[in-house]
GROMACS .gro file of C-alpha atoms in nm:
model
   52
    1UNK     CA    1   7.144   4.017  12.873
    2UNK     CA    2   7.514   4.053  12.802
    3UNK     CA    3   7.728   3.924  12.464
    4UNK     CA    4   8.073   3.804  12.478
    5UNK     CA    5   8.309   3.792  12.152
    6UNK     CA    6   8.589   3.606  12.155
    7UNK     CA    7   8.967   3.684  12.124
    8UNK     CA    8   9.075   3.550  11.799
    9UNK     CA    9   8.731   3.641  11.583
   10UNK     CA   10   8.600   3.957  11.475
   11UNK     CA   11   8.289   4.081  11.550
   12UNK     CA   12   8.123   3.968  11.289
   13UNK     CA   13   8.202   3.637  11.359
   14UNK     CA   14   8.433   3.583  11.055
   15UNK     CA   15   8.789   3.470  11.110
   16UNK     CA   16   9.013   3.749  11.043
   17UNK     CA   17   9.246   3.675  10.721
   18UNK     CA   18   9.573   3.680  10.716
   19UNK     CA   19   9.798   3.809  10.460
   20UNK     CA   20  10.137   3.652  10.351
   21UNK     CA   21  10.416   3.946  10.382
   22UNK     CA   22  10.519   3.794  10.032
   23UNK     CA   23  10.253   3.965   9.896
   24UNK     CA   24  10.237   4.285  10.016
   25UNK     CA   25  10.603   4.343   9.953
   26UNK     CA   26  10.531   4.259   9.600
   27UNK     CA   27  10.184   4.486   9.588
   28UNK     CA   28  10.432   4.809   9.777
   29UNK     CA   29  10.645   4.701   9.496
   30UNK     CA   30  10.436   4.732   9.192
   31UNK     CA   31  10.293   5.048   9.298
   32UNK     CA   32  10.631   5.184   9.476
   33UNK     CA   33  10.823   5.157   9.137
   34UNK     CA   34  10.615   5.393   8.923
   35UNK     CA   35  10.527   5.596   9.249
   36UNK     CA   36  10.937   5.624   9.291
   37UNK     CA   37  11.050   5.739   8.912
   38UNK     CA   38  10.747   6.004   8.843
   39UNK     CA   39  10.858   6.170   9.154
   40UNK     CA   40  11.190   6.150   9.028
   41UNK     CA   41  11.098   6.274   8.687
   42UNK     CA   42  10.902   6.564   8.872
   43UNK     CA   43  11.167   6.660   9.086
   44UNK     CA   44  11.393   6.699   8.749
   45UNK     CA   45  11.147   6.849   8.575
   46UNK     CA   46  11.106   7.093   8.871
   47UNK     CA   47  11.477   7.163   8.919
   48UNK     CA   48  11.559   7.265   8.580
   49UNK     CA   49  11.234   7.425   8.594
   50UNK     CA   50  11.373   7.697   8.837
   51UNK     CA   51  11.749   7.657   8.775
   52UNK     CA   52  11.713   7.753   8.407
   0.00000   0.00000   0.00000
């Protein structure tokens, strides 16, 4: 007995879903933001940390 899945579904038999770029540029976004200025807040912190 053998099984055979085709190309374009996975296995499951779903169809896969398909994201708009839109989207995840704006979800990078709102975490990227925050993500970007508390490492720059740490990295200040951290240099006048050790530079006295």
């Amino acid at each position: 007995m053998s099984t055979s899945v085709s190309q374009d579904s996975s296995p499951n038999g779903q169809q896969p879903v398909h994201t708009p770029a839109a989207l995840i540029a704006f979800a990078w976004t709102l975490v990227g933001v925050p993500l970007a200025y508390g490492l720059f807040q740490t990295v200040k912190t951290a240099t006048s940390l050790f530079t006295g």
